[in-house]
Tab-separated table of C-alpha atoms and ligand atoms in Angstrom:
chain	number	residue	atom	x	y	z
U	1	MET	CA	27.794	0.637	-2.559
U	2	GLY	CA	25.625	-0.082	0.565
U	3	THR	CA	24.600	-4.256	1.080
U	4	ILE	CA	24.387	-4.851	-2.332
U	5	ASP	CA	26.505	-7.310	-3.690
U	6	THR	CA	27.733	-6.744	-6.767
U	7	ALA	CA	29.601	-9.464	-7.427
U	8	SER	CA	27.110	-12.456	-6.577
U	9	ILE	CA	24.561	-10.128	-9.184
U	10	LEU	CA	27.569	-9.670	-12.043
U	11	ALA	CA	28.332	-13.495	-11.590
U	12	GLN	CA	25.193	-14.559	-12.836
U	13	PHE	CA	25.871	-12.138	-16.283
U	14	GLU	CA	28.338	-13.743	-18.575
U	15	ILE	CA	31.156	-11.235	-18.728
U	16	GLU	CA	34.541	-11.699	-19.530
U	17	GLY	CA	37.408	-10.798	-17.502
U	18	LYS	CA	38.292	-10.245	-13.698
U	19	VAL	CA	36.300	-7.425	-12.037
U	20	LYS	CA	38.611	-4.708	-10.291
U	21	GLU	CA	36.223	-1.633	-9.471
U	22	VAL	CA	32.492	-1.235	-9.197
U	23	LYS	CA	31.696	2.531	-8.998
U	24	PRO	CA	28.321	4.624	-9.521
U	25	LEU	CA	28.114	6.027	-13.014
U	26	GLY	CA	25.791	8.569	-14.152
U	27	ASN	CA	23.008	11.267	-12.593
U	28	GLY	CA	19.854	9.108	-13.721
U	29	LEU	CA	16.884	9.263	-11.270
U	30	ILE	CA	14.991	6.657	-12.579
U	31	ASN	CA	17.363	3.179	-12.716
U	32	ASP	CA	20.680	2.572	-10.647
U	33	THR	CA	23.567	2.261	-12.955
U	34	TYR	CA	26.945	1.656	-12.243
U	35	HIS	CA	30.234	0.928	-14.352
U	36	VAL	CA	32.009	-2.370	-13.928
U	37	ILE	CA	36.038	-1.528	-14.948
U	38	THR	CA	37.619	-5.131	-15.502
U	39	GLU	CA	41.445	-5.631	-14.921
U	40	SER	CA	42.983	-6.191	-18.146
U	41	ASP	CA	41.963	-4.048	-20.848
U	42	ASP	CA	41.744	-7.136	-23.588
U	43	THR	CA	38.470	-7.286	-21.779
U	44	PRO	CA	35.391	-4.760	-21.941
U	45	ASP	CA	34.176	-3.157	-19.170
U	46	TYR	CA	30.348	-3.355	-18.313
U	47	VAL	CA	27.390	-1.071	-16.899
U	48	LEU	CA	25.460	-3.135	-14.361
U	49	GLN	CA	21.782	-1.616	-14.059
U	50	ARG	CA	19.312	-2.259	-11.291
U	51	ILE	CA	16.042	-1.186	-13.020
U	52	ASN	CA	13.245	0.265	-11.077
U	53	ASN	CA	10.456	-2.157	-11.743
U	54	ALA	CA	8.280	0.054	-9.639
U	55	ILE	CA	7.968	2.479	-12.766
U	56	PHE	CA	8.338	-0.297	-15.292
U	57	GLN	CA	6.440	-3.128	-13.946
U	58	ASP	CA	6.966	-5.202	-16.725
U	59	VAL	CA	10.842	-5.700	-17.062
U	60	ASP	CA	10.233	-8.837	-19.329
U	61	LEU	CA	8.062	-6.844	-21.769
U	62	LEU	CA	11.214	-3.566	-21.156
U	63	GLN	CA	13.706	-6.319	-22.020
U	64	HIS	CA	12.606	-7.618	-25.161
U	65	ASN	CA	11.441	-3.964	-26.582
U	66	ILE	CA	15.258	-3.146	-26.329
U	67	GLU	CA	16.287	-6.976	-27.331
U	68	VAL	CA	14.312	-6.188	-30.637
U	69	VAL	CA	15.337	-2.602	-31.176
U	70	THR	CA	19.256	-2.962	-30.863
U	71	ALA	CA	19.532	-5.900	-32.796
U	72	HIS	CA	17.911	-4.241	-35.439
U	73	ILE	CA	19.624	-1.163	-34.998
U	74	ARG	CA	22.867	-3.744	-35.556
U	75	CYS	CA	21.418	-5.248	-38.733
U	76	LYS	CA	20.835	-1.808	-39.947
U	77	LEU	CA	24.471	-0.648	-39.426
U	78	GLU	CA	25.955	-3.872	-40.906
U	79	ALA	CA	23.571	-3.838	-43.919
U	80	CYS	CA	25.723	0.359	-44.762
U	81	ASN	CA	28.993	-0.941	-43.527
U	82	THR	CA	28.917	1.022	-40.761
U	83	THR	CA	32.508	1.280	-39.328
U	84	ASP	CA	33.164	1.035	-35.342
U	85	ILE	CA	29.120	-0.288	-34.716
U	86	ASP	CA	29.757	-1.165	-31.085
U	87	ARG	CA	30.292	1.579	-30.044
U	88	LYS	CA	27.163	2.786	-32.351
U	89	VAL	CA	24.329	0.738	-30.279
U	90	LEU	CA	23.962	-0.868	-26.856
U	91	GLN	CA	24.971	-4.304	-26.612
U	92	PHE	CA	23.415	-6.841	-24.000
U	93	ILE	CA	24.959	-9.690	-21.864
U	94	GLN	CA	23.277	-12.586	-21.831
U	95	ALA	CA	22.854	-13.525	-17.928
U	96	ARG	CA	22.803	-17.576	-17.056
U	97	ASN	CA	19.241	-18.007	-17.354
U	98	GLY	CA	19.294	-17.065	-20.984
U	99	LYS	CA	17.387	-13.812	-20.101
U	100	THR	CA	18.954	-10.528	-20.793
U	101	TYR	CA	18.129	-9.531	-17.215
U	102	TYR	CA	18.862	-11.648	-13.622
U	103	ARG	CA	16.435	-10.869	-11.005
U	104	ASP	CA	17.674	-11.359	-6.998
U	105	GLU	CA	16.565	-12.987	-4.438
U	106	ALA	CA	15.704	-9.690	-2.994
U	107	ASP	CA	13.110	-9.038	-5.951
U	108	ARG	CA	15.837	-6.529	-7.849
U	109	TYR	CA	16.157	-6.797	-11.234
U	110	TRP	CA	19.460	-6.225	-12.667
U	111	ARG	CA	21.623	-6.005	-16.452
U	112	VAL	CA	24.522	-5.666	-17.670
U	113	MET	CA	25.744	-3.912	-20.945
U	114	VAL	CA	29.288	-3.628	-22.656
U	115	TYR	CA	30.693	0.052	-21.363
U	116	ILE	CA	30.956	2.273	-24.721
U	117	PRO	CA	35.093	3.000	-24.927
U	118	ASP	CA	36.097	6.053	-24.837
U	119	SER	CA	32.342	7.671	-24.428
U	120	VAL	CA	31.269	11.030	-22.960
U	121	THR	CA	27.558	12.539	-21.935
U	122	ARG	CA	26.279	16.233	-22.032
U	123	GLU	CA	23.919	17.616	-20.318
U	124	ALA	CA	23.403	21.272	-22.485
U	125	VAL	CA	22.764	22.243	-25.340
U	126	THR	CA	24.182	24.328	-28.249
U	127	PRO	CA	23.147	25.104	-31.695
U	128	GLU	CA	25.464	22.927	-32.924
U	129	SER	CA	24.867	20.371	-31.208
U	130	ALA	CA	21.095	20.602	-31.340
U	131	TYR	CA	22.174	19.694	-35.063
U	132	ASP	CA	23.861	16.742	-34.839
U	133	CYS	CA	20.799	15.672	-31.971
U	134	GLY	CA	17.841	16.545	-34.004
U	135	LYS	CA	20.098	14.283	-36.872
U	136	ALA	CA	20.472	11.868	-34.776
U	137	PHE	CA	17.064	11.288	-32.883
U	138	GLY	CA	15.600	11.399	-36.639
U	139	ASN	CA	18.075	8.695	-37.563
U	140	PHE	CA	17.298	6.394	-34.549
U	141	GLU	CA	13.556	6.587	-35.497
U	142	LYS	CA	14.208	6.522	-39.438
U	143	MET	CA	15.891	3.049	-38.147
U	144	LEU	CA	13.108	1.702	-36.247
U	145	VAL	CA	10.528	2.292	-38.999
U	146	ASP	CA	10.668	-1.234	-40.252
U	147	VAL	CA	11.506	-3.487	-36.622
U	148	PRO	CA	9.864	-6.348	-37.478
U	149	GLU	CA	8.275	-6.836	-34.215
U	150	GLN	CA	5.291	-5.069	-32.332
U	151	LEU	CA	6.418	-3.561	-29.372
U	152	GLY	CA	4.690	-2.978	-26.157
U	153	GLU	CA	4.102	0.040	-24.184
U	154	THR	CA	6.508	-0.223	-20.902
U	155	ILE	CA	4.349	2.660	-19.310
U	156	PRO	CA	1.177	1.894	-20.994
U	157	ASP	CA	-0.015	5.306	-22.347
U	158	PHE	CA	2.738	7.325	-21.328
U	159	HIS	CA	2.543	10.425	-23.280
U	160	ASN	CA	-1.130	9.986	-24.263
U	161	MET	CA	-2.608	13.657	-23.585
U	162	GLU	CA	-6.357	12.794	-23.175
U	163	LEU	CA	-5.380	10.557	-20.571
U	164	ARG	CA	-2.874	13.200	-18.709
U	165	MET	CA	-6.081	15.415	-18.792
U	166	ARG	CA	-8.105	12.910	-16.953
U	167	GLN	CA	-5.561	11.829	-13.942
U	168	LEU	CA	-5.238	16.152	-13.525
U	169	ARG	CA	-9.517	16.496	-13.092
U	170	GLU	CA	-9.077	13.172	-11.320
U	171	ALA	CA	-6.488	15.351	-9.006
U	172	VAL	CA	-9.095	18.426	-9.487
U	173	GLU	CA	-12.158	16.711	-8.301
U	174	ASN	CA	-10.409	14.684	-4.656
U	175	ASP	CA	-8.163	17.696	-4.304
U	176	ALA	CA	-6.512	15.616	-1.444
U	177	ALA	CA	-3.845	17.928	-0.344
U	178	GLY	CA	-6.403	20.716	-0.362
U	179	ARG	CA	-4.013	22.785	-2.642
U	180	LEU	CA	-6.807	23.531	-5.467
U	181	ASP	CA	-7.483	26.939	-4.212
U	182	GLU	CA	-4.087	28.026	-4.922
U	183	VAL	CA	-3.972	26.489	-8.685
U	184	ARG	CA	-7.358	27.069	-9.983
U	185	ASP	CA	-6.169	29.695	-12.290
U	186	ILE	CA	-3.809	27.439	-13.611
U	187	VAL	CA	-6.586	24.415	-13.937
U	188	GLU	CA	-8.503	27.042	-16.206
U	189	GLU	CA	-5.981	28.018	-18.643
U	190	LEU	CA	-5.292	24.613	-19.358
U	191	GLU	CA	-8.613	23.250	-19.427
U	192	ARG	CA	-8.880	26.093	-22.251
U	193	ASP	CA	-6.502	24.458	-24.215
U	194	ALA	CA	-7.062	20.887	-23.591
U	195	ASP	CA	-9.461	20.065	-26.772
U	196	GLU	CA	-6.559	21.487	-28.821
U	197	MET	CA	-3.698	19.594	-27.560
U	198	CYS	CA	-5.182	16.513	-27.196
U	199	GLN	CA	-5.578	16.601	-31.270
U	200	ALA	CA	-3.249	13.787	-31.668
U	201	GLU	CA	-4.665	11.401	-30.109
U	202	ARG	CA	-8.181	12.036	-32.137
U	203	LEU	CA	-6.402	11.941	-35.340
U	204	TYR	CA	-4.857	8.479	-34.483
U	205	ARG	CA	-8.230	7.158	-34.199
U	206	GLU	CA	-9.725	8.736	-37.353
U	207	GLY	CA	-6.792	6.640	-39.034
U	208	ARG	CA	-4.741	9.695	-40.291
U	209	LEU	CA	-2.134	10.005	-37.813
U	210	PRO	CA	0.399	7.125	-37.148
U	211	LYS	CA	2.322	5.842	-34.023
U	212	ARG	CA	5.938	4.354	-34.395
U	213	ILE	CA	8.311	2.929	-32.646
U	214	CYS	CA	10.048	6.231	-30.537
U	215	HIS	CA	12.561	6.578	-27.539
U	216	CYS	CA	10.245	8.652	-25.074
U	217	ASP	CA	12.702	10.558	-23.190
U	218	THR	CA	14.561	12.737	-25.740
U	219	LYS	CA	16.801	14.254	-23.726
U	220	VAL	CA	20.903	15.192	-24.843
U	221	ASN	CA	21.862	13.896	-21.639
U	222	ASN	CA	20.492	10.562	-23.045
U	223	MET	CA	23.245	10.126	-26.225
U	224	LEU	CA	26.919	9.076	-26.039
U	225	PHE	CA	29.406	11.399	-27.809
U	226	ASP	CA	32.721	10.507	-28.915
U	227	GLN	CA	36.184	12.505	-27.870
U	228	GLN	CA	35.654	14.742	-30.676
U	229	GLY	CA	31.973	15.921	-29.896
U	230	GLN	CA	30.439	13.372	-32.717
U	231	VAL	CA	26.995	11.666	-31.454
U	232	LEU	CA	27.682	7.535	-30.988
U	233	CYS	CA	24.466	6.574	-30.363
U	234	VAL	CA	20.968	7.084	-28.429
U	235	ILE	CA	21.350	5.458	-24.789
U	236	ASP	CA	18.454	4.987	-21.917
U	237	LEU	CA	16.007	2.677	-24.139
U	238	ASP	CA	13.378	2.032	-21.509
U	239	THR	CA	10.579	4.145	-22.362
U	240	MET	CA	11.554	3.084	-26.460
U	241	MET	CA	7.195	2.189	-27.142
U	242	PRO	CA	5.168	2.698	-30.207
U	243	SER	CA	4.058	6.676	-29.776
U	244	PHE	CA	3.473	9.597	-32.358
U	245	ILE	CA	7.232	11.087	-33.375
U	246	PHE	CA	5.830	14.133	-31.728
U	247	SER	CA	7.440	12.393	-28.428
U	248	ASP	CA	10.959	12.421	-29.776
U	249	TYR	CA	10.991	15.557	-31.424
U	250	GLY	CA	8.802	17.783	-29.232
U	251	ASP	CA	9.877	16.517	-25.805
U	252	PHE	CA	13.910	17.212	-26.845
U	253	LEU	CA	12.421	20.856	-27.567
U	254	ARG	CA	10.657	21.033	-24.165
U	255	THR	CA	14.246	20.746	-22.492
U	256	GLY	CA	16.716	21.380	-24.926
U	257	ALA	CA	14.961	25.133	-26.225
U	258	ASN	CA	14.435	26.104	-22.314
U	259	PHE	CA	16.140	28.939	-21.921
U	260	THR	CA	16.482	27.506	-18.175
U	261	ALA	CA	16.057	24.578	-16.368
U	262	GLU	CA	12.118	23.301	-15.959
U	263	ASP	CA	12.619	23.675	-12.340
U	264	ASP	CA	13.798	27.363	-12.156
U	265	PRO	CA	10.961	29.665	-9.923
U	266	ALA	CA	11.938	32.773	-11.974
U	267	LEU	CA	9.639	32.514	-14.560
U	268	SER	CA	11.610	35.768	-16.107
U	269	ARG	CA	14.372	33.183	-17.494
U	270	VAL	CA	11.962	30.736	-19.118
U	271	GLY	CA	11.837	30.973	-23.255
U	272	PHE	CA	11.521	29.731	-26.057
U	273	ASN	CA	15.233	29.505	-27.638
U	274	GLU	CA	14.560	29.763	-31.488
U	275	GLU	CA	18.168	29.083	-32.063
U	276	ILE	CA	17.769	25.675	-30.746
U	277	PHE	CA	14.450	25.288	-32.183
U	278	LYS	CA	15.903	25.599	-35.813
U	279	ALA	CA	19.104	23.877	-35.307
U	280	PHE	CA	17.054	21.119	-34.331
U	281	THR	CA	14.552	20.837	-36.635
U	282	ARG	CA	17.008	21.095	-39.495
U	283	GLY	CA	18.896	18.298	-37.985
U	284	TYR	CA	15.657	16.212	-37.149
U	285	LEU	CA	13.970	16.926	-40.700
U	286	GLU	CA	17.374	15.917	-42.830
U	287	SER	CA	17.000	12.379	-41.013
U	288	ALA	CA	13.080	12.148	-40.846
U	289	ARG	CA	11.981	14.121	-43.755
U	290	GLU	CA	12.044	10.725	-45.751
U	291	PHE	CA	9.790	8.825	-43.395
U	292	LEU	CA	7.406	11.322	-41.951
U	293	THR	CA	4.164	12.113	-43.512
U	294	PRO	CA	2.620	15.494	-44.601
U	295	ILE	CA	0.206	15.281	-41.539
U	296	GLU	CA	3.510	15.017	-39.013
U	297	MET	CA	5.945	17.973	-41.138
U	298	GLU	CA	2.504	20.065	-40.337
U	299	MET	CA	1.952	19.124	-36.882
U	300	LEU	CA	5.504	19.374	-35.707
U	301	PRO	CA	4.910	23.032	-33.875
U	302	TYR	CA	2.032	21.277	-31.932
U	303	ALA	CA	4.775	18.895	-30.605
U	304	VAL	CA	6.507	21.539	-29.334
U	305	ALA	CA	3.978	23.365	-27.825
U	306	LEU	CA	2.257	19.634	-26.598
U	307	PHE	CA	5.085	18.613	-24.374
U	308	PRO	CA	5.281	21.595	-22.006
U	309	PHE	CA	1.425	21.501	-21.784
U	310	MET	CA	1.747	18.151	-21.102
U	311	GLN	CA	4.738	18.416	-18.942
U	312	CYS	CA	2.959	21.093	-16.817
U	313	VAL	CA	-0.325	18.679	-16.430
U	314	ARG	CA	1.583	16.239	-14.836
U	315	PHE	CA	3.446	18.090	-12.400
U	316	LEU	CA	0.397	20.000	-11.826
U	317	ALA	CA	-1.604	17.003	-10.975
U	318	ASP	CA	0.855	15.839	-9.266
U	319	TYR	CA	0.799	18.607	-6.737
U	320	ILE	CA	-2.589	18.255	-6.004
U	321	ASN	CA	-2.055	14.956	-5.733
U	322	GLY	CA	0.495	15.879	-2.729
U	323	ASP	CA	3.544	14.836	-4.624
U	324	THR	CA	2.940	11.011	-5.265
U	325	TYR	CA	5.089	10.792	-8.437
U	326	TYR	CA	7.745	13.293	-8.792
U	327	LYS	CA	10.911	13.710	-6.324
U	328	ILE	CA	10.466	16.875	-4.555
U	329	LYS	CA	12.987	18.781	-2.975
U	330	TYR	CA	10.991	21.424	-1.238
U	331	PRO	CA	7.002	21.758	-0.680
U	332	THR	CA	6.295	23.866	-3.847
U	333	HIS	CA	8.777	21.922	-5.972
U	334	ASN	CA	5.725	21.078	-8.148
U	335	LEU	CA	4.251	23.877	-8.209
U	336	ASP	CA	7.379	25.813	-9.752
U	337	ARG	CA	7.919	23.415	-11.970
U	338	THR	CA	3.996	23.865	-13.077
U	339	ARG	CA	4.608	27.378	-14.236
U	340	ASN	CA	7.849	26.887	-15.194
U	341	GLN	CA	6.869	24.957	-17.705
U	342	LEU	CA	3.207	27.058	-18.395
U	343	ALA	CA	5.490	30.152	-19.012
U	344	LEU	CA	7.358	28.068	-21.644
U	345	TYR	CA	4.053	26.511	-23.220
U	346	ARG	CA	3.019	30.496	-23.658
U	347	ASP	CA	5.967	31.546	-24.870
U	348	VAL	CA	5.879	28.227	-27.443
U	349	ARG	CA	2.621	29.273	-28.437
U	350	ARG	CA	3.770	32.845	-29.164
U	351	HIS	CA	6.351	31.269	-31.821
U	352	ASP	CA	3.642	28.935	-33.342
U	353	ALA	CA	3.619	31.139	-36.564
U	354	MET	CA	7.505	30.969	-36.859
U	355	MET	CA	7.916	27.921	-36.580
U	356	ALA	CA	5.490	26.957	-39.303
U	357	GLU	CA	7.145	28.946	-41.690
U	358	PHE	CA	10.497	27.775	-40.962
U	359	ILE	CA	9.648	24.256	-41.180
U	360	GLN	CA	7.999	25.034	-44.253
U	361	SER	CA	11.270	26.482	-45.787
U	362	LEU	CA	13.288	23.475	-45.237
U	363	LEU	CA	10.466	20.877	-47.054
H	401	GN1	C1	10.912	11.717	-15.720
H	401	GN1	O1	13.257	11.495	-14.527
H	401	GN1	P1	13.455	11.690	-16.171
H	401	GN1	O2	13.785	13.117	-15.515
H	401	GN1	O3	13.948	10.745	-16.917
H	401	GN1	C2	9.628	11.240	-16.304
H	401	GN1	C3	9.703	12.330	-17.761
H	401	GN1	C4	9.246	13.574	-17.191
H	401	GN1	C5	10.639	14.181	-16.496
H	401	GN1	C6	10.657	15.407	-15.753
H	401	GN1	C7	9.415	7.741	-16.576
H	401	GN1	O4	11.869	11.717	-16.738
H	401	GN1	O5	8.416	12.009	-18.912
H	401	GN1	O6	9.710	14.230	-18.659
H	401	GN1	O7	10.224	13.116	-15.541
H	401	GN1	N1	9.852	10.146	-16.839
H	401	GN1	C8	8.966	9.057	-16.185
H	401	GN1	O8	11.606	15.890	-15.453
H	401	GN1	O9	7.729	9.302	-16.128
H	402	MG	MG1	18.870	8.827	-18.627
């Protein structure tokens, strides 16, 4: 636990019971997370989390977003008499300062939520779970279509493709790590499709495409399941912000429907898993079709291509800049990630017609 005095941090929150043990939880790369176990079965366990305020610089805005979203979801669940609500939406604990977070003397930010009992996370997607995940993320967005308050962007322009292209062009311009020569062909290939991939931003400016409240980090490990494998709720709400619905639909498939991990250097293993695509899309549209506009539905295949493309641009910019954003395990890690995402992007594009037909068949 190092030098962190969890007892004095927890004392700042209105938790019930006596703490028996505090141990690390999960494998998140951004925040530090701990499971707080209490002595009695009559008091809940908790999750203590240190918020990474280097990445999320406006913690007040971040927690405000999360409070608005979780309160709204709770109301929705109550309105349809859902059972077991406390396991279907996260619940944050008030700190003694009246907020849902506490800033310690070392300028670290902490929050506490109730640990959802008998819940598990998963790392791999199967066709069965892809359907459930699609339904759950579609439903999550559906519950949030009428959030009564404006949410802020916890990372400004996070999924803005035009910004990501500008960042790549700046990296190319500066060539800070002297790596440009090695990747010039990739830059050229990305530039050829850049305009097409930036179309969402243009349609937004023309008023033809809406932004909605999205999760913006839709991965299977950002959901809790019960012991029987049913989805309980969506977690990891830090990137909740207004975005195109493509963020949630497309980014899930970027990881879930790749045959291999995003950093696998063996490009022969990279590919677009049609079966996962179909299952996820079926589930997603079952929940989401009633609120999506025709243009949003028509552009879902674009969303599937957009996220490997955007991730490729982000990894490549970071590689050219000399690895300043993503953690790397070896010097060409970001280059391997770049090539992997480019291979996935190309394979997705080979499925453009299939995706459009499949989506049409569901509507
Ligand atoms: C980062 O750390 P992780 O995996 O939750 C990134 C995502 C990228 C992802 C790529 C705040 O998320 O946008 O898709 O890496 N999150 C942030 O692995 O930049
Ligand atoms: Mg996570």
